[in-house]
CSV table of N, CA, C and O in Angstrom, one decimal:
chain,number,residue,atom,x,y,z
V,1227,UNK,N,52.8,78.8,38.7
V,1227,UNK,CA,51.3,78.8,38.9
V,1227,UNK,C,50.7,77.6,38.3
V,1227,UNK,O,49.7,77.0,38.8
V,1228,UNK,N,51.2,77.3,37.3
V,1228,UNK,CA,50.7,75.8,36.3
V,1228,UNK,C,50.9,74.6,37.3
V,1228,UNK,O,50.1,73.6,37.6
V,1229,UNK,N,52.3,75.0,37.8
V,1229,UNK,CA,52.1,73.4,38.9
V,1229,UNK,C,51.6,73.2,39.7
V,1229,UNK,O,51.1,72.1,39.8
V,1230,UNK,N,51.3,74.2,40.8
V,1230,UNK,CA,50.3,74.2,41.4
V,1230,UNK,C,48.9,74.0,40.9
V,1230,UNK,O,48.3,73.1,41.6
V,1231,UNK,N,47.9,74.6,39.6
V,1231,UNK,CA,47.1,74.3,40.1
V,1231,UNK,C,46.8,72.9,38.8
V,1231,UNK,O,45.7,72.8,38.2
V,1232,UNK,N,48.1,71.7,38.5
V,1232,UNK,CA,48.0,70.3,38.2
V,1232,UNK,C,48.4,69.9,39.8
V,1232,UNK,O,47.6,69.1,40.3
V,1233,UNK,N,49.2,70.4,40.4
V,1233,UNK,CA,49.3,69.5,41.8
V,1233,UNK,C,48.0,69.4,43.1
V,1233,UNK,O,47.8,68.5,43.9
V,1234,UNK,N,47.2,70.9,42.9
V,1234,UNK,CA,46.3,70.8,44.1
V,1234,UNK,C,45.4,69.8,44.0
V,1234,UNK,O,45.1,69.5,45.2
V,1235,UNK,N,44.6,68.9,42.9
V,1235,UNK,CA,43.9,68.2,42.7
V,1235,UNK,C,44.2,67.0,43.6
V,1235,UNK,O,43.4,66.5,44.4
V,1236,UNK,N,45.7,66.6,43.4
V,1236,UNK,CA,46.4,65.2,43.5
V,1236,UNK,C,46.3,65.1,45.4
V,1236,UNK,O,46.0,64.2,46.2
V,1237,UNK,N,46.7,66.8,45.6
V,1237,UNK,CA,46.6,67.0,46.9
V,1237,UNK,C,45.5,66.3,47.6
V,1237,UNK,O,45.5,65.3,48.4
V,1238,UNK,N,44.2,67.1,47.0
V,1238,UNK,CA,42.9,66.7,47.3
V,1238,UNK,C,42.4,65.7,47.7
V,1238,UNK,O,41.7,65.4,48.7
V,1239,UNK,N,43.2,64.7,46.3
V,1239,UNK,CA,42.5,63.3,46.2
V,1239,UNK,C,43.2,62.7,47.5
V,1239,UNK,O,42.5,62.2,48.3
V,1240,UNK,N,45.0,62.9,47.8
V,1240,UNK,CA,45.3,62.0,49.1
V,1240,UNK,C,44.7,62.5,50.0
V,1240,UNK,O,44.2,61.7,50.8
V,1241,UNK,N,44.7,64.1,50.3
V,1241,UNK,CA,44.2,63.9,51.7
V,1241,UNK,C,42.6,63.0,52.3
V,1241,UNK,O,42.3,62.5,53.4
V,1242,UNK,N,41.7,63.0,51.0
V,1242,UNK,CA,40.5,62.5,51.1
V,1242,UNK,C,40.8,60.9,51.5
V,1242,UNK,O,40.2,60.5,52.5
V,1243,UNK,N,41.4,60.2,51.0
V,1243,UNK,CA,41.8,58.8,50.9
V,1243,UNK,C,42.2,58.9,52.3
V,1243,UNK,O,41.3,58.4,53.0
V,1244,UNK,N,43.3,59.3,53.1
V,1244,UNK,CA,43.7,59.3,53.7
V,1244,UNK,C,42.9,60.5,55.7
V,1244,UNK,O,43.0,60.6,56.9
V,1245,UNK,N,42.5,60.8,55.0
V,1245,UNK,CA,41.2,61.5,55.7
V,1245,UNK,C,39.7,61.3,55.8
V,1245,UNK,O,38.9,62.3,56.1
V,1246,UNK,N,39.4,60.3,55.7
V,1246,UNK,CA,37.7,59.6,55.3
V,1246,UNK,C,36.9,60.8,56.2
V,1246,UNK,O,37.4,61.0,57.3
V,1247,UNK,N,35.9,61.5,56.0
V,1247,UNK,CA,34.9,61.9,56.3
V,1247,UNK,C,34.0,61.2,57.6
V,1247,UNK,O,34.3,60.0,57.4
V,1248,UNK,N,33.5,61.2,58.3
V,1248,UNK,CA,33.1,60.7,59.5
V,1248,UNK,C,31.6,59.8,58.9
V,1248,UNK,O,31.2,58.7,59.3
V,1249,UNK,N,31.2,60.4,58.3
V,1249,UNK,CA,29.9,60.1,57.7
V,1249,UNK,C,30.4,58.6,56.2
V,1249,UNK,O,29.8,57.7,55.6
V,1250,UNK,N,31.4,59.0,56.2
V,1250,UNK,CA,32.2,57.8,54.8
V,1250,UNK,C,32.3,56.7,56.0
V,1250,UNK,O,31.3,55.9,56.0
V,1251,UNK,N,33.1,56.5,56.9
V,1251,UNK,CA,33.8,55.7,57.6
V,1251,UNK,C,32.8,55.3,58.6
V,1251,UNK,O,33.1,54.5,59.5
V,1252,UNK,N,30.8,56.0,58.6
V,1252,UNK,CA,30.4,55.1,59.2
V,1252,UNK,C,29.6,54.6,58.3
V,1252,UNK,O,28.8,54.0,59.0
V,1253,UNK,N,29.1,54.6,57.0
V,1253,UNK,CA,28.8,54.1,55.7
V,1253,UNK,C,29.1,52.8,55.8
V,1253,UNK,O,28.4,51.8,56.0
V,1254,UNK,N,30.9,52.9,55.5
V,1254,UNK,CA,31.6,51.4,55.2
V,1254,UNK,C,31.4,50.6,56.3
V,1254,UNK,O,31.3,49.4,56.1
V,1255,UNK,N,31.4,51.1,58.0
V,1255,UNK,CA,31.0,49.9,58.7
V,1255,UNK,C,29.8,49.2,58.5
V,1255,UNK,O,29.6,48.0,58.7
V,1256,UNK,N,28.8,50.2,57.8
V,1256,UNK,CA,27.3,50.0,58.0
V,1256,UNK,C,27.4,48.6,57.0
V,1256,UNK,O,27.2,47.5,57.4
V,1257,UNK,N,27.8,48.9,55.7
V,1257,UNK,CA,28.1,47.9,54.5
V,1257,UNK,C,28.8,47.0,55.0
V,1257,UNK,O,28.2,46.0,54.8
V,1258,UNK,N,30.2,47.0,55.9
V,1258,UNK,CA,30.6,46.0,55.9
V,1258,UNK,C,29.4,44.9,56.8
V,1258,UNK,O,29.2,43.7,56.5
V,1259,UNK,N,28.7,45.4,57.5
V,1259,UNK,CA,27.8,44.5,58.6
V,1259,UNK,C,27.2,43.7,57.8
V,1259,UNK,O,27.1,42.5,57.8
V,1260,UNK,N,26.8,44.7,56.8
V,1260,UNK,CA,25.9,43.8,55.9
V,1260,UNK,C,26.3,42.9,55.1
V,1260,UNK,O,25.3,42.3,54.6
V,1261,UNK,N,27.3,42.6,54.6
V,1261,UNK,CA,28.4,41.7,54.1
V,1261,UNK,C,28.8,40.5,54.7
V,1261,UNK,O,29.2,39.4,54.2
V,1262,UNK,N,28.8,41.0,56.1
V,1262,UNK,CA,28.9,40.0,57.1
V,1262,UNK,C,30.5,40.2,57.5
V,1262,UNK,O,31.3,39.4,57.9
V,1263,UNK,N,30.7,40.9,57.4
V,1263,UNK,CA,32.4,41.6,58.1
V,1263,UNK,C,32.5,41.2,59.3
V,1263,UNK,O,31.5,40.9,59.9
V,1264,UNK,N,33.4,41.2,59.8
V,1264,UNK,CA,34.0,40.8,61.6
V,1264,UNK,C,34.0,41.9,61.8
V,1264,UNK,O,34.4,42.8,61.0
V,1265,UNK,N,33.4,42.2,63.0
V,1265,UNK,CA,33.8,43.6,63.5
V,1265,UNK,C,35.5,44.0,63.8
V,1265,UNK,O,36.1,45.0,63.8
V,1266,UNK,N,35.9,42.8,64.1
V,1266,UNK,CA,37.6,43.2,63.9
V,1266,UNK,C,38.4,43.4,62.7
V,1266,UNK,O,39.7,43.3,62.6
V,1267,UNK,N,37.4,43.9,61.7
V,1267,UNK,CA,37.8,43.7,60.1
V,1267,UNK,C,37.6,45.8,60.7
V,1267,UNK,O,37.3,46.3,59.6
V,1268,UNK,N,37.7,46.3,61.1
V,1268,UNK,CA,37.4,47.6,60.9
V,1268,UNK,C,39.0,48.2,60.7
V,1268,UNK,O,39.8,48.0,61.6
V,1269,UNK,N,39.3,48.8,59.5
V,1269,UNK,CA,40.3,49.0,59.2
V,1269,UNK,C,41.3,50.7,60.0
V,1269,UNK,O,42.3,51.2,59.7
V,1270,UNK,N,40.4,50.9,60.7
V,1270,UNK,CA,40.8,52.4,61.4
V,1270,UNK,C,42.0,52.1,62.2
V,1270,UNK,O,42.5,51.0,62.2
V,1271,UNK,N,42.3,53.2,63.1
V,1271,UNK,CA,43.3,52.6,64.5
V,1271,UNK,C,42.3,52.7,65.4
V,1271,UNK,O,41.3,53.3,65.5
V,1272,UNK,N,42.7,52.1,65.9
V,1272,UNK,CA,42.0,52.0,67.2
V,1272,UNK,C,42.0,52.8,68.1
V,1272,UNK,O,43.1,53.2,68.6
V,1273,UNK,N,40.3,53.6,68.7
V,1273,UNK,CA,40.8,54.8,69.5
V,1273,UNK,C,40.6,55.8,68.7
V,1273,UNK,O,40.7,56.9,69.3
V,1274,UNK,N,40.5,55.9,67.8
V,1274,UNK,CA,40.2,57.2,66.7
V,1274,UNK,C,39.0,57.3,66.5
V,1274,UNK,O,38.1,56.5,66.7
V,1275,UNK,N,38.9,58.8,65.7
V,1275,UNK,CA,37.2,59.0,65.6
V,1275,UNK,C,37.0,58.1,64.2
V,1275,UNK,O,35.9,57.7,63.8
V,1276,UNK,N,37.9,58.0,63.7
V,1276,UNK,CA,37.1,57.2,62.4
V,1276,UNK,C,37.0,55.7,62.5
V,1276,UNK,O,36.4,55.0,61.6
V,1277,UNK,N,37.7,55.0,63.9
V,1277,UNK,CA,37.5,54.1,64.3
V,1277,UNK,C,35.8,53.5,65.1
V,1277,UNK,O,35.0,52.5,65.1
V,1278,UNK,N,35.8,54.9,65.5
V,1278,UNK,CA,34.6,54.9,66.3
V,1278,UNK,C,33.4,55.0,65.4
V,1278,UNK,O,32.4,54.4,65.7
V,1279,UNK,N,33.3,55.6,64.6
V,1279,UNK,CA,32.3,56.0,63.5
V,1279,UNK,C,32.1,54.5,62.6
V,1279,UNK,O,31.1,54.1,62.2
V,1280,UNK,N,33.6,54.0,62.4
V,1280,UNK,CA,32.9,52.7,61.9
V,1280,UNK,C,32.0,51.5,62.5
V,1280,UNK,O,31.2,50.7,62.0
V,1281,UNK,N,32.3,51.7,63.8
V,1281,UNK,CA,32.4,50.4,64.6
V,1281,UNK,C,30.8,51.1,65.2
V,1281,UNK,O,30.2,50.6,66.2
V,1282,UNK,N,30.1,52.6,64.4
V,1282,UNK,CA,28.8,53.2,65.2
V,1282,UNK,C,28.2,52.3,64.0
V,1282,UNK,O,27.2,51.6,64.0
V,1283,UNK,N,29.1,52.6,62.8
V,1283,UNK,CA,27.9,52.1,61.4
V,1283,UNK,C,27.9,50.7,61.4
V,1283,UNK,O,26.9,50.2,60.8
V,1284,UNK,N,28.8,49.9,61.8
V,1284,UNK,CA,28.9,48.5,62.0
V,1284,UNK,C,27.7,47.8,63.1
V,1284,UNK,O,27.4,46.8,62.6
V,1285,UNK,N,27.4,47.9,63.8
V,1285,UNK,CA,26.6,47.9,64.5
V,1285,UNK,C,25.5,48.3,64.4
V,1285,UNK,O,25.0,47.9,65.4
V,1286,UNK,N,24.7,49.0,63.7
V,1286,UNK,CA,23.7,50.1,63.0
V,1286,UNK,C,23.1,49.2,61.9
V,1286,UNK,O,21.9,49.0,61.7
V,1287,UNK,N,24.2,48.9,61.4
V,1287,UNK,CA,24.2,47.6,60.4
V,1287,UNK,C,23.3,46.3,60.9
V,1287,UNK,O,22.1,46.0,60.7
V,1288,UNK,N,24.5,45.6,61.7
V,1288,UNK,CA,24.3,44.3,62.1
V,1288,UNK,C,23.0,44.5,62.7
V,1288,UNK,O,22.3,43.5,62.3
V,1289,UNK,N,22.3,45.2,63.5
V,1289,UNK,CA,21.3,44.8,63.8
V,1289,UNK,C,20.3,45.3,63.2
V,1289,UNK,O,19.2,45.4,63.8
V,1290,UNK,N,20.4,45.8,61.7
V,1290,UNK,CA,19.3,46.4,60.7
V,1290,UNK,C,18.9,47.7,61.0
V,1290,UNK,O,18.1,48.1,60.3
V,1291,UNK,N,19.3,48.6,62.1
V,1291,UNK,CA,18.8,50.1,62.1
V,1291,UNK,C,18.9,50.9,60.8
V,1291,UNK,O,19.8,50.8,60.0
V,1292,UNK,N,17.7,51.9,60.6
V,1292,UNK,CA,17.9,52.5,59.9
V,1292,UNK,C,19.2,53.5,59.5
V,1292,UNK,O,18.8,54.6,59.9
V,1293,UNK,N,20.7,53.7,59.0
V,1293,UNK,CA,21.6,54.2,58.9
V,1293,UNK,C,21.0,55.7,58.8
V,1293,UNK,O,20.2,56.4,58.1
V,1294,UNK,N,22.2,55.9,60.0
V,1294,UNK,CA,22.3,58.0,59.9
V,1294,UNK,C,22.1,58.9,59.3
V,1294,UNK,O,21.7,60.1,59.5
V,1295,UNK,N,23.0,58.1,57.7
V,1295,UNK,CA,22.9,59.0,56.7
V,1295,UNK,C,22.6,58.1,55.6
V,1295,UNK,O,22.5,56.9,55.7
V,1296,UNK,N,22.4,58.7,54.5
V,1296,UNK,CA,21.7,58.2,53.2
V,1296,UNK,C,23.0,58.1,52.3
V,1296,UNK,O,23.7,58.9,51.7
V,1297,UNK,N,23.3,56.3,52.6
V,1297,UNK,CA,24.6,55.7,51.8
V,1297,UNK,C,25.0,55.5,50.4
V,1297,UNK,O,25.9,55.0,49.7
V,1298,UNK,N,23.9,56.1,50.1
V,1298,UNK,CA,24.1,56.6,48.1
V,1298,UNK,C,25.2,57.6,48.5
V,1298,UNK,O,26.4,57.4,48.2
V,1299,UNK,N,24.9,58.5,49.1
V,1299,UNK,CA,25.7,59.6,49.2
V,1299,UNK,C,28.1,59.4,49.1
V,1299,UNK,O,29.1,59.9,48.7
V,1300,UNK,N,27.4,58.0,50.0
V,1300,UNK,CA,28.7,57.8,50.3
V,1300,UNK,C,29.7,56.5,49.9
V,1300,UNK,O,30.9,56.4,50.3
């Protein structure tokens, strides 16, 4: 029972890293825009929803719209 509950944490943290949230992954395109990122800098696969969510916040960005969500959060 002890290793489980030191291992579920570690669990947590990869799946998160490796799972970005839809609302995370269109934050970071929003930021990258504003950095001046290449849109071909979007680090997703291509064809995926977290591809697509960046490349919504990247865009959202570059042309100054107000972002979807409130990027403190994320």
């Amino acid at each position: 029972m002890n290793d489980t509950a030191n291992l579920l944490p570690l669990i947590k943290f990869r799946f998160n890293i490796e799972h970005p949230s839809f609302e995370e992954c269109y934050a970071h395109g929003y930021e990258s825009a504003l950095v001046d990122a290449a849109e071909e800098e979007n680090p997703f696969e291509e064809g995926s929803q977290e591809y697509e969510q960046w490349q919504e916040g990247w865009w959202a960005g570059l042309y100054g719209e107000k972002p979807l969500y409130d990027l403190a959060d994320y």
